[in-house]
CSV table of C-alpha atoms and ligand atoms in Angstrom, one decimal:
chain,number,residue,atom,x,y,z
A,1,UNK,CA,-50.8,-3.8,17.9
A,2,UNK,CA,-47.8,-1.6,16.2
A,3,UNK,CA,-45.6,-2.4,18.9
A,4,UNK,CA,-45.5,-6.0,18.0
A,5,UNK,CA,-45.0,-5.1,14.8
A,6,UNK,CA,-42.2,-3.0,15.5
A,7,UNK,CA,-40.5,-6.2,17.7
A,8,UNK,CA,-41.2,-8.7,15.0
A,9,UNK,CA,-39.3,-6.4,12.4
A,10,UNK,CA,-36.9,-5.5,15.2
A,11,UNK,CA,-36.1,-9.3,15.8
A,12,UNK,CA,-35.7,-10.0,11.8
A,13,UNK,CA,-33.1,-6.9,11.4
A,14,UNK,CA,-31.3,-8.7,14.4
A,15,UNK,CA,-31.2,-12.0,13.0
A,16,UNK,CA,-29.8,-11.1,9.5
A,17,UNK,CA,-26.6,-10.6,8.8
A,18,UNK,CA,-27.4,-9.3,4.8
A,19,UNK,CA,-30.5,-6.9,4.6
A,20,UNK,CA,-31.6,-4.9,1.3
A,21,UNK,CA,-33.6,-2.7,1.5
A,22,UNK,CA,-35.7,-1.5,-1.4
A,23,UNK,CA,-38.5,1.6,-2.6
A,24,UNK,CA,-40.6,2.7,-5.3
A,25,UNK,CA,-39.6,4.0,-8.6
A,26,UNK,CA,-38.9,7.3,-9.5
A,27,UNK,CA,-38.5,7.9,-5.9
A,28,UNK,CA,-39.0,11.3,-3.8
A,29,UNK,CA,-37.8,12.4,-1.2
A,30,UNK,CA,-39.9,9.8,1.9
A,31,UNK,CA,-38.9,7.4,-0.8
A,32,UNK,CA,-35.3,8.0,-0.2
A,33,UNK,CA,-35.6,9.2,3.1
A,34,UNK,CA,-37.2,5.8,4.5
A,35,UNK,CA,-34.9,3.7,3.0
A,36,UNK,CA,-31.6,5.9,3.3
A,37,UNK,CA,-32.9,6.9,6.8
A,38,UNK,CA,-33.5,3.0,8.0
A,39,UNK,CA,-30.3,1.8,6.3
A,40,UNK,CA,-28.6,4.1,8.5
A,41,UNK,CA,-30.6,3.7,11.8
A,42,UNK,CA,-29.2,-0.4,11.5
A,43,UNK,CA,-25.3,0.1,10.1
A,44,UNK,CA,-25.1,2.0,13.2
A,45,UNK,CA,-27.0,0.4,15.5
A,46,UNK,CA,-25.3,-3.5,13.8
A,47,UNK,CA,-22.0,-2.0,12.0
A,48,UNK,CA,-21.2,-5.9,11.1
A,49,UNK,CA,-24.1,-6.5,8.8
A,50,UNK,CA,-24.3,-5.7,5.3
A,51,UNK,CA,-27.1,-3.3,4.7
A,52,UNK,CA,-28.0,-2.4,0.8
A,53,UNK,CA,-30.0,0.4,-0.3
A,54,UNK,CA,-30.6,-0.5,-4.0
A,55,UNK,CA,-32.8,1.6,-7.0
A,56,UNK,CA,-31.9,3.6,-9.8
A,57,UNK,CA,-30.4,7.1,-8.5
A,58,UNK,CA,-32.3,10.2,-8.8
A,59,UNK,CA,-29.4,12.9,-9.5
A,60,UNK,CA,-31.9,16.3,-8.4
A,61,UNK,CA,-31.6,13.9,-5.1
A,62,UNK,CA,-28.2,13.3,-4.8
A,63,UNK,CA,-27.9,15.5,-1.6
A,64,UNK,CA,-30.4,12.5,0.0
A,65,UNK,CA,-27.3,10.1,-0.8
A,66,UNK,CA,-26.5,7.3,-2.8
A,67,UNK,CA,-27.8,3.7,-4.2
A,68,UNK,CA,-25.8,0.7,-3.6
A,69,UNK,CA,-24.2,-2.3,-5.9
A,70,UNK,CA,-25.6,-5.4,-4.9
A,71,UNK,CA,-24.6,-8.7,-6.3
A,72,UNK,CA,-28.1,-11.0,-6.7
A,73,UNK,CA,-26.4,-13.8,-4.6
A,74,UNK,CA,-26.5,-11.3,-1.8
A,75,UNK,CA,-30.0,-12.1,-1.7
A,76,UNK,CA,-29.9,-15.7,-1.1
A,77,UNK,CA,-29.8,-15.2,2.6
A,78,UNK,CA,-31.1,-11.3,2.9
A,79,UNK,CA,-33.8,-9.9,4.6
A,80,UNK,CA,-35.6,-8.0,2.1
A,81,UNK,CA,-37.5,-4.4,3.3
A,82,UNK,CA,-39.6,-2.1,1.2
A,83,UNK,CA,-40.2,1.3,2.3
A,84,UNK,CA,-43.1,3.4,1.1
A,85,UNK,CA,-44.3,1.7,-1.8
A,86,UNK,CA,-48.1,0.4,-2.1
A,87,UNK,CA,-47.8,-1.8,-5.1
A,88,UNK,CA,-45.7,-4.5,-5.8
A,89,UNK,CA,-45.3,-3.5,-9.7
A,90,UNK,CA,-43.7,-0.1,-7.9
A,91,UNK,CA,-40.7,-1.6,-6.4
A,92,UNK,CA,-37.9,-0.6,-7.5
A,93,UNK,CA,-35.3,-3.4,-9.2
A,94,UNK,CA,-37.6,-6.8,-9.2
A,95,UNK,CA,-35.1,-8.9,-7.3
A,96,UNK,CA,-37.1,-7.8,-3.9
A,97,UNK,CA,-38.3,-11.3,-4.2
A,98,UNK,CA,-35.9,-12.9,-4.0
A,99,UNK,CA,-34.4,-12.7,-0.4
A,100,UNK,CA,-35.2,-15.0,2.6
A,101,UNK,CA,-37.8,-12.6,4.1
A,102,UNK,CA,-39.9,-9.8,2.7
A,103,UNK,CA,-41.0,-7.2,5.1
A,104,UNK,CA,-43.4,-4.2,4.0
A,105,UNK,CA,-43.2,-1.0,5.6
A,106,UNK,CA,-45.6,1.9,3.7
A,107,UNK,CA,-48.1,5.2,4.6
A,108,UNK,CA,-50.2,4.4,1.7
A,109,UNK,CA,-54.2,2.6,1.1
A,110,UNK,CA,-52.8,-1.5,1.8
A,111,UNK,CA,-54.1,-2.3,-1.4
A,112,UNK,CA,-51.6,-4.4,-2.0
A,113,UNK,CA,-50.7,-6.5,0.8
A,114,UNK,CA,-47.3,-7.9,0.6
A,115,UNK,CA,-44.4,-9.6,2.2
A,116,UNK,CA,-43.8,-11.5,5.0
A,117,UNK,CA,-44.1,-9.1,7.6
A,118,UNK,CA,-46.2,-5.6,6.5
A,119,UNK,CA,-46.2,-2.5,8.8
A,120,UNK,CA,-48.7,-0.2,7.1
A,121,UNK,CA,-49.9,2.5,9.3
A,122,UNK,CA,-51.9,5.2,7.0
A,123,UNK,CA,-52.1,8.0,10.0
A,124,UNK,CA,-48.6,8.3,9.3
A,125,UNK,CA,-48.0,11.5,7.3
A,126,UNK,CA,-45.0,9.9,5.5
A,127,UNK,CA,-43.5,6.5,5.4
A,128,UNK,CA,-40.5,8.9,7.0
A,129,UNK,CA,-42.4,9.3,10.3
A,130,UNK,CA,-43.2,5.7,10.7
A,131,UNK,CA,-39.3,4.6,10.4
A,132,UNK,CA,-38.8,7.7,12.8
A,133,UNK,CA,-41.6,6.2,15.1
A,134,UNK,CA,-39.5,3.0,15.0
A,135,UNK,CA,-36.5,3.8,15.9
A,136,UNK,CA,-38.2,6.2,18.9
A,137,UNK,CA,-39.6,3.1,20.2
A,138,UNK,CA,-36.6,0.8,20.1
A,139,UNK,CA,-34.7,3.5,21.7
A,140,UNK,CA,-31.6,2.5,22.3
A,141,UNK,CA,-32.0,-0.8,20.7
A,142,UNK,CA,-31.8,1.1,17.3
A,143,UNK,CA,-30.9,4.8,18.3
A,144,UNK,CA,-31.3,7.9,15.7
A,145,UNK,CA,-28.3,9.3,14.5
A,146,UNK,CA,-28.1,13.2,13.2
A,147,UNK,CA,-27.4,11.5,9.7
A,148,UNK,CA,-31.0,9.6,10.4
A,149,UNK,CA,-32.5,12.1,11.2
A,150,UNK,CA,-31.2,14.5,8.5
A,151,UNK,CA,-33.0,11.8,6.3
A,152,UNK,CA,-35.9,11.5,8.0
A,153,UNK,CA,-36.7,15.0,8.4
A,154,UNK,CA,-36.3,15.4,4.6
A,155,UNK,CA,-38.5,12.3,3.5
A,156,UNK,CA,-41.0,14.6,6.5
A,157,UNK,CA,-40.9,17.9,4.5
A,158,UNK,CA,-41.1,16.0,1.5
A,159,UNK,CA,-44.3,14.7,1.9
A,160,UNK,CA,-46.2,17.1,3.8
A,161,UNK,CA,-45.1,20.1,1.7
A,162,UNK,CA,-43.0,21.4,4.8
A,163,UNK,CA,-46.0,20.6,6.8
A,164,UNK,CA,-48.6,21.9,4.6
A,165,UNK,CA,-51.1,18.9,3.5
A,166,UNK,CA,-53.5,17.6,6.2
A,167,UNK,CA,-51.5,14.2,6.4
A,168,UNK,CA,-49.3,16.5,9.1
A,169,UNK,CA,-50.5,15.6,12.3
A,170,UNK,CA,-49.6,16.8,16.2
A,171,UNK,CA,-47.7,13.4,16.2
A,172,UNK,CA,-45.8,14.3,13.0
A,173,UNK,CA,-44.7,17.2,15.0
A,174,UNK,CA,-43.9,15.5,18.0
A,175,UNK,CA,-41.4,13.1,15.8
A,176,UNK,CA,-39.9,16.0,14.0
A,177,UNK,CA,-38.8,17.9,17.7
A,178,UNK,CA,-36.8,14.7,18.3
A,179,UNK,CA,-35.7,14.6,15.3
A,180,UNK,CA,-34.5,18.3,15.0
A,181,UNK,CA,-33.0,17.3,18.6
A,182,UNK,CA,-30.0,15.7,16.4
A,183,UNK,CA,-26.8,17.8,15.3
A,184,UNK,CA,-28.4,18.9,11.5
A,185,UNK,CA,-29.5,21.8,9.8
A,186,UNK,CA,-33.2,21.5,9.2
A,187,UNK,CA,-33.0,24.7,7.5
A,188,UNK,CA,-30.4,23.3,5.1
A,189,UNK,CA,-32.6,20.6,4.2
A,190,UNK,CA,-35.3,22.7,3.7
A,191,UNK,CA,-33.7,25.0,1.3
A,192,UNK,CA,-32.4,22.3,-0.3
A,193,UNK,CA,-35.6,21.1,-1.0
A,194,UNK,CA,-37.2,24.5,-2.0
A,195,UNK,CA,-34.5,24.9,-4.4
A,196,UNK,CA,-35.2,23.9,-8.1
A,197,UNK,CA,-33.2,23.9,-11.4
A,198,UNK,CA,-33.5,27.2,-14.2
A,199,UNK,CA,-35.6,24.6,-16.6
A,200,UNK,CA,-38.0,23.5,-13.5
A,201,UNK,CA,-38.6,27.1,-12.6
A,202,UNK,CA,-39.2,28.1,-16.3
A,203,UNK,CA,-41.6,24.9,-16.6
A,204,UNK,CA,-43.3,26.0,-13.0
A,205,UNK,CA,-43.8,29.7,-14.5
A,206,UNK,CA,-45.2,27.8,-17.8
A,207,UNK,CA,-47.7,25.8,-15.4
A,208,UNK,CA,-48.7,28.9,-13.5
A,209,UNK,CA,-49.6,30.9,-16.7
A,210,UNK,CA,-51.3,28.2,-18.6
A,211,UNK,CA,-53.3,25.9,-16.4
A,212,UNK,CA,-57.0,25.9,-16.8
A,213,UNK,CA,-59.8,26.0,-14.4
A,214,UNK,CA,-63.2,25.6,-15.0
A,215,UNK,CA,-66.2,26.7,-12.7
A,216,UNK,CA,-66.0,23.8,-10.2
A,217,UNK,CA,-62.8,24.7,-9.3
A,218,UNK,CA,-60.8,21.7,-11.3
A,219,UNK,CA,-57.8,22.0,-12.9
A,220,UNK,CA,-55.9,20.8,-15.6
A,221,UNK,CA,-52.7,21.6,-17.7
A,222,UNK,CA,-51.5,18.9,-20.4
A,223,UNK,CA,-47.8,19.0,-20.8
A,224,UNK,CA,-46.4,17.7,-24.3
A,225,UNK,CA,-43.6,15.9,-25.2
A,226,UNK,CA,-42.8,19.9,-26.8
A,227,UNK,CA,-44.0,21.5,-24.3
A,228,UNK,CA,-41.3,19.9,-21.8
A,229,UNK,CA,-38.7,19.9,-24.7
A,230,UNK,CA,-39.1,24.0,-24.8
A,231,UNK,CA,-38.0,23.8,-21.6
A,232,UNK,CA,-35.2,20.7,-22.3
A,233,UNK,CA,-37.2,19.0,-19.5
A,234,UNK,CA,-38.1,15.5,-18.9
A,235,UNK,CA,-40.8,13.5,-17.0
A,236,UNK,CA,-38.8,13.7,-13.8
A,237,UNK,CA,-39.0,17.4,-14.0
A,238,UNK,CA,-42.3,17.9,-13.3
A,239,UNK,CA,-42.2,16.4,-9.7
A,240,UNK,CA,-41.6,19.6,-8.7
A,241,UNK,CA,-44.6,21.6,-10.6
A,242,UNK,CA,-47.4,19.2,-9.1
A,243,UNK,CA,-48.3,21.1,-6.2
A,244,UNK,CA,-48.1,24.2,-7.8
A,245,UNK,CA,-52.0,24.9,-9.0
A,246,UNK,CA,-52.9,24.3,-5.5
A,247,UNK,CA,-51.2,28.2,-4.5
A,248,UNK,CA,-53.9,29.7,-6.8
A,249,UNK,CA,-57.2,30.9,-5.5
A,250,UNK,CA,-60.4,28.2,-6.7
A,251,UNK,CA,-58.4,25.7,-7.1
A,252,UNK,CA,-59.7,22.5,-5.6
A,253,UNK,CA,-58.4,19.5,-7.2
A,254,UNK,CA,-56.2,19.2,-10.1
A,255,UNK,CA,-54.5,17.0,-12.8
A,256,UNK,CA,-51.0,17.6,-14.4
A,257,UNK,CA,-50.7,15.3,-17.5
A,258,UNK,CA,-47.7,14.6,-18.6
A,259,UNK,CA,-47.1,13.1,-22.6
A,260,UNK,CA,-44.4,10.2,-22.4
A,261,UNK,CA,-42.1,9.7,-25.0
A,262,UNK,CA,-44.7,6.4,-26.1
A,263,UNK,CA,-47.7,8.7,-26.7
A,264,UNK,CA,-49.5,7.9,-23.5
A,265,UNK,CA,-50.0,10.4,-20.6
A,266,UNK,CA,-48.6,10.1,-17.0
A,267,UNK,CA,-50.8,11.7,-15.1
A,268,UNK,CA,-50.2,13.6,-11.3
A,269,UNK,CA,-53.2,13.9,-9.5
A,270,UNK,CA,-53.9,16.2,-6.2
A,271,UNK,CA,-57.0,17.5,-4.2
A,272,UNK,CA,-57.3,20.1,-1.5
A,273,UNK,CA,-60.6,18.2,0.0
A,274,UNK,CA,-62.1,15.4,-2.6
A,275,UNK,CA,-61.0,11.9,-2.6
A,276,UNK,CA,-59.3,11.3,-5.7
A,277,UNK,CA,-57.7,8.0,-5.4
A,278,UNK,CA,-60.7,6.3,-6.5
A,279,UNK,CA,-60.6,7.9,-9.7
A,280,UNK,CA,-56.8,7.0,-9.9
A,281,UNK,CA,-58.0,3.5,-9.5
A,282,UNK,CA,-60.1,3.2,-12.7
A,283,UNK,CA,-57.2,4.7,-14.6
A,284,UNK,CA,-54.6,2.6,-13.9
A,285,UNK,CA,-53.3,4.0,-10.7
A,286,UNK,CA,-53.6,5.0,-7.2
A,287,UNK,CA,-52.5,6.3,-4.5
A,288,UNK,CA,-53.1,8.9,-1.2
A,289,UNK,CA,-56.8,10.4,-1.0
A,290,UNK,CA,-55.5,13.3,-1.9
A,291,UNK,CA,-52.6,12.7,-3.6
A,292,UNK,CA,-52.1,9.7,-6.6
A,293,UNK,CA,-50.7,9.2,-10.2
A,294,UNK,CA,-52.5,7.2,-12.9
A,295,UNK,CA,-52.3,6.8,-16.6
A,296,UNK,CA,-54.4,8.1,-19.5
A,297,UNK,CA,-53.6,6.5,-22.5
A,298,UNK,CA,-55.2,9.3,-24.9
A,299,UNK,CA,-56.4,12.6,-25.0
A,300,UNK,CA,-60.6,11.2,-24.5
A,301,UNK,CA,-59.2,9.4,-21.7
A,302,UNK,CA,-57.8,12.6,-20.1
A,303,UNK,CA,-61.4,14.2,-20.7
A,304,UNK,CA,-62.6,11.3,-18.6
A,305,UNK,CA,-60.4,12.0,-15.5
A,306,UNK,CA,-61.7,15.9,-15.4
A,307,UNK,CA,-64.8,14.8,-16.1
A,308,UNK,CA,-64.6,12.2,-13.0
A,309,UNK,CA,-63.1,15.3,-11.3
A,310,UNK,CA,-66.6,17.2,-11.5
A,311,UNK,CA,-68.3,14.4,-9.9
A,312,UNK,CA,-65.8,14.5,-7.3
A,313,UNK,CA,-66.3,18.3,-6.6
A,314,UNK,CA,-70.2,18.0,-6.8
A,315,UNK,CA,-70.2,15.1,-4.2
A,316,UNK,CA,-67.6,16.8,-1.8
A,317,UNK,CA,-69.8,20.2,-2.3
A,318,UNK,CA,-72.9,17.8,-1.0
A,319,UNK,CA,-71.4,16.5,1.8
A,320,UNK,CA,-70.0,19.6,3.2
B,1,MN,MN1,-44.3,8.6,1.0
């Protein structure tokens, strides 16, 4: 049952007087939201403890908040949570391991099962939503604040594409009308979020123009180390461009590859209806059905995704 769950985690944030609470690398916004939103929910609730959110700052995130400095002998007698992160190789700054207690809290396929305690619930639209669901159950034992719930709402939108992808459910709904209870502007945070850099808009008009589709309706664009140098954008820039070929017509599922600086190609994967994760999986990565990253270490190997993504398509066609 969740609700045990929920009083076994309860009774370890109660008992321990350092937690730290970690995510995944090159976080988004449930990333931060989970973490920033449950450090929050438990300095207010327990203003004595110490409670660390720790991981490399994301500055086009800044308005989420802040990463803190943590000594590694604060760990010796921490209690150690990681929000919305699947894989252990993930995790953000490696001394996760060594606290008293681990505790796992994640949205994602549990193929990686980790930590003392792990809360994985993958209904939940957004590991967001499940520290919201948390917090609603403990009531006033750990009460929302309007600074929780700004997070919480954000790491929401985030992830479901302000309530686009399927992942949105009447529950996720239910959660957000408590959350939008709190003194914050949603709107705010939703701007916020729809609002991108110059360079990322250049780069999204790049991605629009030049994407390629063939008959199935799969789609792919390869972005270059000169490609994003045209644009004086980075890896990190492209977050922001990944749901883009899903606004065009035909589109059904679709890869963004992008060249790192070593030669090899990060690749952002999404569907509007085929499982793609599984394809993830044999490339090195992983993820939501319909949402995961993998790696293609050459050109061929990029080939082999589409190709992977056909088969997709044809089976989902079938089955329909
Ligand atoms: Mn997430």
């Amino acid at each position: 049952m969740i609700t045990e769950l929920y009083e076994e985690i309860y009774a370890k944030i109660v008992e321990n007087d350092t937690i730290i609470i970690h995510r995944h690398v090159r976080p988004d916004p449930d990333a931060l939201g989970s973490q920033l939103g449950l450090k929050e929910l438990i300095q207010n609730r327990f203003p004595e403890k110490k409670v660390f959110a720790v991981g490399a700052d994301v500055e086009s995130l800044n308005f989420m908040g802040v990463m803190d400095e943590v000594a590694s002998e604060q760990y010796e007698e921490a209690l150690v949570i990681v929000t919305d992160t699947a894989n252990r190789p993930r995790i953000d700054d490696k001394r996760y391991t060594k606290g008293q207690t681990l505790i796992k809290i994640d949205h994602h396929p549990n193929d990686d099962v980790y930590g003392d305690v792990s809360l994985v619930d993958t209904n939940a639209s957004s590991c967001s939503e499940i520290i919201a669901d948390f917090s609603v159950y403990l009531d006033n034992r750990l009460p929302l604040t309007a600074e929780a719930a700004r997070l919480l709402y954000g790491g929401i939108i985030g992830d479901t594409g302000r309530f686009l992808y399927p992942a949105t459910t009447a529950h996720t709904m239910r959660i957000v009308a408590k959350l939008m209870e709190h003194d914050f502007s949603a709107s705010e945070m939703g701007q916020l979020m729809n609002t991108n850099s110059k360079k990322v808009a250049n780069l999204s008009g790049y991605v629009l123009q030049n994407i390629e589709v063939n008959d199935l309706g799969v789609a792919h664009i390869i972005l270059t180390q000169e490609v994003l140098q045209q644009f004086d954008a980075e890896d990190s820039d492209t977050a922001p461009v990944v749901s883009l070929p899903g606004t065009i017509e035909g589109i059904i599922c679709w890869g963004i590859f992008v060249e790192q600086t070593t030669g090899t190609f990060r690749c952002r994967l999404r569907s509007k209806g085929p499982v793609i994760n599984e394809v993830a999986k044999r490339h090195g990565g992983g993820g939501h059905p319909l949402a995961s990253g993998a790696n293609a270490a050459d050109y061929s190997e990029i080939e082999e995704i589409i190709a992977e993504f056909d088969e997709a398509v044809i089976e989902w066609q079938k089955e329909k």
